[in-house]
Amino acid sequence: MQPSTAAGNDVDPIIWRAIAGNSVQIPPVGSRVYYFPQGHAEHANSGSPVFLSLAIPPFILCRVLSVRFLADSVTDEAFAKIFLLPINQSDDNDVTINDDDADDDVEKDVVSFVKILTPSDANNGGGFSVPRFCADSIFPRLNFVAEPPVQNLVIRDIHGCIWEFRHIYRGTPRRHLLTTGWSKFVNSKKLVSGDSAVFIRKTRTGELYVGVRRATRGNDICQRWTSTLLRREQTSSAGTGEVRWRTGQGRVATEAVAQAAEMAARGMAFEVSCYPRAGWADFVVRAEIVEASSTMFWTVGTRVKMAMETEDSSRTACFQGTVSSVILPESGPWRGSPWRMLQAFEHGTVYDTALDLRVATEVVVEERTALKQLEFGRLSVVVVI
Amino acid sequence: MQPSTAAGNDVDPIIWRAIAGNSVQIPPVGSRVYYFPQGHAEHANSGSPVFLSLAIPPFILCRVLSVRFLADSVTDEAFAKIFLLPINQSDDNDVTINDDDADDDVEKDVVSFVKILTPSDANNGGGFSVPRFCADSIFPRLNFVAEPPVQNLVIRDIHGCIWEFRHIYRGTPRRHLLTTGWSKFVNSKKLVSGDSAVFIRKTRTGELYVGVRRATRGNDICQRWTSTLLRREQTSSAGTGEVRWRTGQGRVATEAVAQAAEMAARGMAFEVSCYPRAGWADFVVRAEIVEASSTMFWTVGTRVKMAMETEDSSRTACFQGTVSSVILPESGPWRGSPWRMLQAFEHGTVYDTALDLRVATEVVVEERTALKQLEFGRLSVVVVI
DNA sequence: TTGTCGGCCATATGCCGACAA
DNA sequence: TTGTCGGCATATGGCCGACAA
């Protein structure tokens, strides 16, 4: 099975990471991971996958053979295709090439800024109000002696397509704005208020990039606090029909899940597409994390803490909670599966950001979590406290 | 395996048939059919499917367990989900409920009209020039004493969504036009000149329906005579990106093909999605047709005739030709497969329509055909002459 | 510092009859 | 009968500073 190229060209990993979010974890080539078919199935776009053989283990140890960083041609979402080879438990040493230093270097090579779009930003006929920090740190400096100070920005999106924006500093009081070109971008990407725009600058070359993140709605706990309902959906029966892809939850074909699980269970190399989205669980998890968790004695009352990024990636906040139930299926096809074995009750959380997380303090977190389930914004790690 | 419901609601079979085209053949529930994995694979949207087991027979006898008439939520194409159970050759009697009479009755219950859109019809800011016959036979009669004669039409599309069009009879000389509402429809359905609109009226209730058929381009012989190139594609790198689905050829996920073929080979019930499109071969074919063809001694020089509908379904035309080669693979995974075993050379064709088929008289038909391959417009049957 | 609003201008949309194929 | 065009009215897009949060 060759990794298919039909989904488009590979994305520069540096840009990919900046657009997907800095806390997204993609296991490096050579590392050991566990593949969770149940988690994969949760990403299917319709129904439950059909497994030809009934004996699909709940988790399968694999080695990462390759990783491709890609972009969804319809939604612009960053996603990764990971090529996995099932391996034995005894094969327990990572063969990762340790290039952490190199990674750090290149990561410092970009600077990025995320803004959640206001209604004014996303309105038809409107421009984009550029926060001061973005204008100063990302965009080229304007010539402020001109009247008005103005320049044309040439920015590439995740596909490498070029977009042009007029960047002007005007108004009383003065502020930075993107005018001409912005509206076309918003319409083309089908952005609505609540979505985010990511502006990225490669510090060495000065090249500019722009990415989008869709507002997380319609999944799990996120659904409860969001006040923006299905504004992207067809509002009247005679609507334009152009935004229908918004209704689909999963991004992965049901049959692709079934096929991957089948091949994994047979010990054959297989490929999975991972869409890192807030509120969706990773189903390919570093083996070290799974193994550390499996040695933990989970019991009701265990207190846990979860670090996660806010939606605009500007800060990291914490969930704190108590495990309220531990469920390991005792029968059925998934007997003994740790997937979503934990359910936590959240309490007494201290946040260092106010806006986005405040409503969540009032709800019971019902997600069952093995390790990385309670995503909100993006979860980075679970710590027992 | 339950037929999934995620693709949308079922379409009224009468409306479905009128929109798909009257010559589209969907095998009835209970009938025996042959499933051709190779033909199915030709409908995959990327690469070649991965077959887990290598022994996939080239054709598998099945019984039709159920048929669902559906509509693609993105392209509005009519397609069918057919649920098939592999059966033995000895199980040779159809269990079809003979409801031909009933079918005939209901088919007479609708009247439809197809028009290929002119540039003026598909232009932005333009209306739709309603042919006289359509206005007379499909739309409600206007009040011609009014000045101008005008009415509002309320028409449902294949999804049941309501569209409103202003139908006016004006101009000098007088003619029927759809004005207000038409442009929104064209933009929403992404119609371009060359595509077709189908207007349907249920004679009993007077209810109106509208469907679309995309111009057949990019496949086989159709590609050679069409002069309209990829006008729907993104023209600039900063384009809107809204028409990208036009680039995809197949409509079926590669993994779905692999899974269906696997299950068919194992004798398990499976489901396939069939998109009846001109230029694409049916991969689920009535058993009687396949068996009749397999008793035929095919040889180079055999003269064949093929009836087919013109694109606007108004008339039936004929291809005539001579078999120029007969190829049965002698080795490889598809040894002995009849799929596309015939290649025909076209000659001396007599058409009873002029416009759409005339260029095809000048080309060599290179398609290899088992039975139903030389689709142009829509092929209905091959006859040895 | 930055989100939203009303004003105002430019452009695009879209209805029309004229005319010709 | 019907496809295409130019004219013209109107709607929408989109840039602007004012003002307030």
PDB file of N, CA, C and O in Angstrom, chain A residues 22-25 304-311 315-321 349-352 357 371-385:
ATOM      1  N   ASN A  22       0.230  24.569  18.052  1.00  0.00           N
ATOM      2  CA  ASN A  22       1.521  24.109  18.548  1.00  0.00           C
ATOM      3  C   ASN A  22       1.413  22.886  19.445  1.00  0.00           C
ATOM      4  O   ASN A  22       2.369  22.145  19.618  1.00  0.00           O
ATOM      5  N   SER A  23       0.257  22.668  20.032  1.00  0.00           N
ATOM      6  CA  SER A  23       0.157  21.554  20.974  1.00  0.00           C
ATOM      7  C   SER A  23      -0.238  20.250  20.300  1.00  0.00           C
ATOM      8  O   SER A  23      -0.346  19.226  20.950  1.00  0.00           O
ATOM      9  N   VAL A  24      -0.470  20.272  19.000  1.00  0.00           N
ATOM     10  CA  VAL A  24      -0.808  19.025  18.307  1.00  0.00           C
ATOM     11  C   VAL A  24       0.394  18.094  18.319  1.00  0.00           C
ATOM     12  O   VAL A  24       1.509  18.505  18.003  1.00  0.00           O
ATOM     13  N   GLN A  25       0.145  16.862  18.699  1.00  0.00           N
ATOM     14  CA  GLN A  25       1.232  15.899  18.805  1.00  0.00           C
ATOM     15  C   GLN A  25       1.119  14.878  17.689  1.00  0.00           C
ATOM     16  O   GLN A  25       0.163  14.102  17.649  1.00  0.00           O
ATOM     17  N   VAL A 304      -7.170  14.460  38.849  1.00  0.00           N
ATOM     18  CA  VAL A 304      -6.367  14.615  37.637  1.00  0.00           C
ATOM     19  C   VAL A 304      -6.328  16.083  37.220  1.00  0.00           C
ATOM     20  O   VAL A 304      -7.199  16.873  37.581  1.00  0.00           O
ATOM     21  N   LYS A 305      -5.314  16.411  36.493  1.00  0.00           N
ATOM     22  CA  LYS A 305      -5.159  17.765  35.963  1.00  0.00           C
ATOM     23  C   LYS A 305      -4.793  17.651  34.492  1.00  0.00           C
ATOM     24  O   LYS A 305      -4.029  16.776  34.107  1.00  0.00           O
ATOM     25  N   MET A 306      -5.344  18.514  33.687  1.00  0.00           N
ATOM     26  CA  MET A 306      -5.031  18.462  32.263  1.00  0.00           C
ATOM     27  C   MET A 306      -4.648  19.831  31.754  1.00  0.00           C
ATOM     28  O   MET A 306      -5.404  20.789  31.910  1.00  0.00           O
ATOM     29  N   ALA A 307      -3.492  19.906  31.169  1.00  0.00           N
ATOM     30  CA  ALA A 307      -3.070  21.165  30.552  1.00  0.00           C
ATOM     31  C   ALA A 307      -3.596  21.211  29.137  1.00  0.00           C
ATOM     32  O   ALA A 307      -3.633  20.209  28.448  1.00  0.00           O
ATOM     33  N   MET A 308      -4.004  22.379  28.714  1.00  0.00           N
ATOM     34  CA  MET A 308      -4.465  22.498  27.323  1.00  0.00           C
ATOM     35  C   MET A 308      -4.290  23.925  26.863  1.00  0.00           C
ATOM     36  O   MET A 308      -4.175  24.853  27.669  1.00  0.00           O
ATOM     37  N   GLU A 309      -4.292  24.063  25.566  1.00  0.00           N
ATOM     38  CA  GLU A 309      -4.161  25.402  25.005  1.00  0.00           C
ATOM     39  C   GLU A 309      -5.520  26.038  24.825  1.00  0.00           C
ATOM     40  O   GLU A 309      -6.505  25.364  24.565  1.00  0.00           O
ATOM     41  N   THR A 310      -5.555  27.337  24.944  1.00  0.00           N
ATOM     42  CA  THR A 310      -6.772  28.059  24.592  1.00  0.00           C
ATOM     43  C   THR A 310      -6.894  28.073  23.073  1.00  0.00           C
ATOM     44  O   THR A 310      -5.944  27.800  22.359  1.00  0.00           O
ATOM     45  N   GLU A 311      -8.065  28.430  22.629  1.00  0.00           N
ATOM     46  CA  GLU A 311      -8.313  28.350  21.188  1.00  0.00           C
ATOM     47  C   GLU A 311      -7.390  29.235  20.379  1.00  0.00           C
ATOM     48  O   GLU A 311      -7.037  28.911  19.261  1.00  0.00           O
ATOM     49  N   ARG A 315      -2.331  31.088  25.343  1.00  0.00           N
ATOM     50  CA  ARG A 315      -1.983  30.717  26.701  1.00  0.00           C
ATOM     51  C   ARG A 315      -2.331  29.263  26.938  1.00  0.00           C
ATOM     52  O   ARG A 315      -3.026  28.632  26.161  1.00  0.00           O
ATOM     53  N   THR A 316      -1.872  28.731  28.042  1.00  0.00           N
ATOM     54  CA  THR A 316      -2.207  27.375  28.431  1.00  0.00           C
ATOM     55  C   THR A 316      -3.023  27.427  29.711  1.00  0.00           C
ATOM     56  O   THR A 316      -2.713  28.178  30.628  1.00  0.00           O
ATOM     57  N   ALA A 317      -4.095  26.673  29.730  1.00  0.00           N
ATOM     58  CA  ALA A 317      -4.960  26.637  30.905  1.00  0.00           C
ATOM     59  C   ALA A 317      -4.996  25.218  31.451  1.00  0.00           C
ATOM     60  O   ALA A 317      -4.477  24.286  30.852  1.00  0.00           O
ATOM     61  N   CYS A 318      -5.594  25.050  32.588  1.00  0.00           N
ATOM     62  CA  CYS A 318      -5.653  23.737  33.210  1.00  0.00           C
ATOM     63  C   CYS A 318      -7.081  23.363  33.568  1.00  0.00           C
ATOM     64  O   CYS A 318      -7.849  24.193  34.039  1.00  0.00           O
ATOM     65  N   PHE A 319      -7.418  22.118  33.317  1.00  0.00           N
ATOM     66  CA  PHE A 319      -8.579  21.489  33.903  1.00  0.00           C
ATOM     67  C   PHE A 319      -8.123  20.748  35.151  1.00  0.00           C
ATOM     68  O   PHE A 319      -7.082  20.107  35.155  1.00  0.00           O
ATOM     69  N   GLN A 320      -8.926  20.779  36.202  1.00  0.00           N
ATOM     70  CA  GLN A 320      -8.680  19.900  37.336  1.00  0.00           C
ATOM     71  C   GLN A 320      -9.969  19.156  37.606  1.00  0.00           C
ATOM     72  O   GLN A 320     -11.057  19.696  37.453  1.00  0.00           O
ATOM     73  N   GLY A 321      -9.856  17.912  37.996  1.00  0.00           N
ATOM     74  CA  GLY A 321     -11.072  17.149  38.219  1.00  0.00           C
ATOM     75  C   GLY A 321     -10.807  15.885  38.997  1.00  0.00           C
ATOM     76  O   GLY A 321      -9.690  15.628  39.447  1.00  0.00           O
ATOM     77  N   THR A 349     -11.625  24.360  39.215  1.00  0.00           N
ATOM     78  CA  THR A 349     -10.575  24.633  38.244  1.00  0.00           C
ATOM     79  C   THR A 349     -10.110  26.083  38.342  1.00  0.00           C
ATOM     80  O   THR A 349     -10.921  26.990  38.476  1.00  0.00           O
ATOM     81  N   VAL A 350      -8.834  26.267  38.254  1.00  0.00           N
ATOM     82  CA  VAL A 350      -8.275  27.606  38.201  1.00  0.00           C
ATOM     83  C   VAL A 350      -7.763  27.838  36.795  1.00  0.00           C
ATOM     84  O   VAL A 350      -6.947  27.064  36.298  1.00  0.00           O
ATOM     85  N   TYR A 351      -8.280  28.851  36.156  1.00  0.00           N
ATOM     86  CA  TYR A 351      -7.860  29.132  34.795  1.00  0.00           C
ATOM     87  C   TYR A 351      -7.014  30.390  34.780  1.00  0.00           C
ATOM     88  O   TYR A 351      -7.234  31.305  35.563  1.00  0.00           O
ATOM     89  N   ASP A 352      -6.109  30.424  33.869  1.00  0.00           N
ATOM     90  CA  ASP A 352      -5.384  31.676  33.708  1.00  0.00           C
ATOM     91  C   ASP A 352      -5.855  32.423  32.460  1.00  0.00           C
ATOM     92  O   ASP A 352      -5.230  33.346  32.027  1.00  0.00           O
ATOM     93  N   LEU A 357     -12.979  29.606  28.565  1.00  0.00           N
ATOM     94  CA  LEU A 357     -13.165  28.423  29.386  1.00  0.00           C
ATOM     95  C   LEU A 357     -14.170  28.620  30.491  1.00  0.00           C
ATOM     96  O   LEU A 357     -14.525  27.685  31.179  1.00  0.00           O
ATOM     97  N   LEU A 371      -6.589   8.638  28.116  1.00  0.00           N
ATOM     98  CA  LEU A 371      -5.467   9.501  28.421  1.00  0.00           C
ATOM     99  C   LEU A 371      -5.684  10.901  27.883  1.00  0.00           C
ATOM    100  O   LEU A 371      -5.402  11.865  28.547  1.00  0.00           O
ATOM    101  N   LYS A 372      -6.167  10.948  26.695  1.00  0.00           N
ATOM    102  CA  LYS A 372      -6.109  12.229  25.997  1.00  0.00           C
ATOM    103  C   LYS A 372      -7.487  12.639  25.544  1.00  0.00           C
ATOM    104  O   LYS A 372      -7.668  13.173  24.468  1.00  0.00           O
ATOM    105  N   GLN A 373      -8.477  12.390  26.329  1.00  0.00           N
ATOM    106  CA  GLN A 373      -9.829  12.591  25.838  1.00  0.00           C
ATOM    107  C   GLN A 373     -10.411  13.967  26.093  1.00  0.00           C
ATOM    108  O   GLN A 373     -11.210  14.448  25.315  1.00  0.00           O
ATOM    109  N   LEU A 374     -10.064  14.563  27.213  1.00  0.00           N
ATOM    110  CA  LEU A 374     -10.783  15.776  27.594  1.00  0.00           C
ATOM    111  C   LEU A 374     -10.269  16.994  26.853  1.00  0.00           C
ATOM    112  O   LEU A 374      -9.852  17.965  27.461  1.00  0.00           O
ATOM    113  N   GLU A 375     -10.350  16.906  25.569  1.00  0.00           N
ATOM    114  CA  GLU A 375      -9.827  18.017  24.798  1.00  0.00           C
ATOM    115  C   GLU A 375     -10.802  19.181  24.821  1.00  0.00           C
ATOM    116  O   GLU A 375     -11.997  19.008  24.655  1.00  0.00           O
ATOM    117  N   PHE A 376     -10.231  20.312  25.005  1.00  0.00           N
ATOM    118  CA  PHE A 376     -11.037  21.540  24.993  1.00  0.00           C
ATOM    119  C   PHE A 376     -10.021  22.593  24.665  1.00  0.00           C
ATOM    120  O   PHE A 376      -9.125  22.841  25.445  1.00  0.00           O
ATOM    121  N   GLY A 377     -10.186  23.278  23.531  1.00  0.00           N
ATOM    122  CA  GLY A 377      -8.971  23.852  22.998  1.00  0.00           C
ATOM    123  C   GLY A 377      -8.183  22.633  22.602  1.00  0.00           C
ATOM    124  O   GLY A 377      -8.666  21.762  21.895  1.00  0.00           O
ATOM    125  N   ARG A 378      -7.026  22.438  23.084  1.00  0.00           N
ATOM    126  CA  ARG A 378      -6.308  21.201  22.798  1.00  0.00           C
ATOM    127  C   ARG A 378      -5.576  20.724  24.039  1.00  0.00           C
ATOM    128  O   ARG A 378      -4.781  21.427  24.627  1.00  0.00           O
ATOM    129  N   LEU A 379      -5.893  19.519  24.414  1.00  0.00           N
ATOM    130  CA  LEU A 379      -5.303  18.918  25.601  1.00  0.00           C
ATOM    131  C   LEU A 379      -3.887  18.487  25.303  1.00  0.00           C
ATOM    132  O   LEU A 379      -3.605  17.915  24.272  1.00  0.00           O
ATOM    133  N   SER A 380      -2.995  18.756  26.217  1.00  0.00           N
ATOM    134  CA  SER A 380      -1.636  18.299  25.974  1.00  0.00           C
ATOM    135  C   SER A 380      -1.262  17.106  26.838  1.00  0.00           C
ATOM    136  O   SER A 380      -0.647  16.174  26.368  1.00  0.00           O
ATOM    137  N   VAL A 381      -1.662  17.080  28.077  1.00  0.00           N
ATOM    138  CA  VAL A 381      -1.213  15.965  28.909  1.00  0.00           C
ATOM    139  C   VAL A 381      -2.131  15.822  30.121  1.00  0.00           C
ATOM    140  O   VAL A 381      -2.754  16.785  30.572  1.00  0.00           O
ATOM    141  N   VAL A 382      -2.248  14.605  30.592  1.00  0.00           N
ATOM    142  CA  VAL A 382      -2.986  14.343  31.825  1.00  0.00           C
ATOM    143  C   VAL A 382      -1.979  14.064  32.927  1.00  0.00           C
ATOM    144  O   VAL A 382      -1.062  13.282  32.735  1.00  0.00           O
ATOM    145  N   VAL A 383      -2.149  14.702  34.044  1.00  0.00           N
ATOM    146  CA  VAL A 383      -1.241  14.486  35.163  1.00  0.00           C
ATOM    147  C   VAL A 383      -2.067  14.072  36.360  1.00  0.00           C
ATOM    148  O   VAL A 383      -3.107  14.665  36.647  1.00  0.00           O
ATOM    149  N   VAL A 384      -1.612  13.037  37.061  1.00  0.00           N
ATOM    150  CA  VAL A 384      -2.287  12.660  38.295  1.00  0.00           C
ATOM    151  C   VAL A 384      -1.776  13.541  39.411  1.00  0.00           C
ATOM    152  O   VAL A 384      -0.567  13.729  39.562  1.00  0.00           O
ATOM    153  N   ILE A 385      -2.713  14.113  40.174  1.00  0.00           N
ATOM    154  CA  ILE A 385      -2.279  15.050  41.220  1.00  0.00           C
ATOM    155  C   ILE A 385      -2.756  14.588  42.593  1.00  0.00           C
ATOM    156  O   ILE A 385      -3.566  13.683  42.696  1.00  0.00           O
TER     157      ILE A 385
END
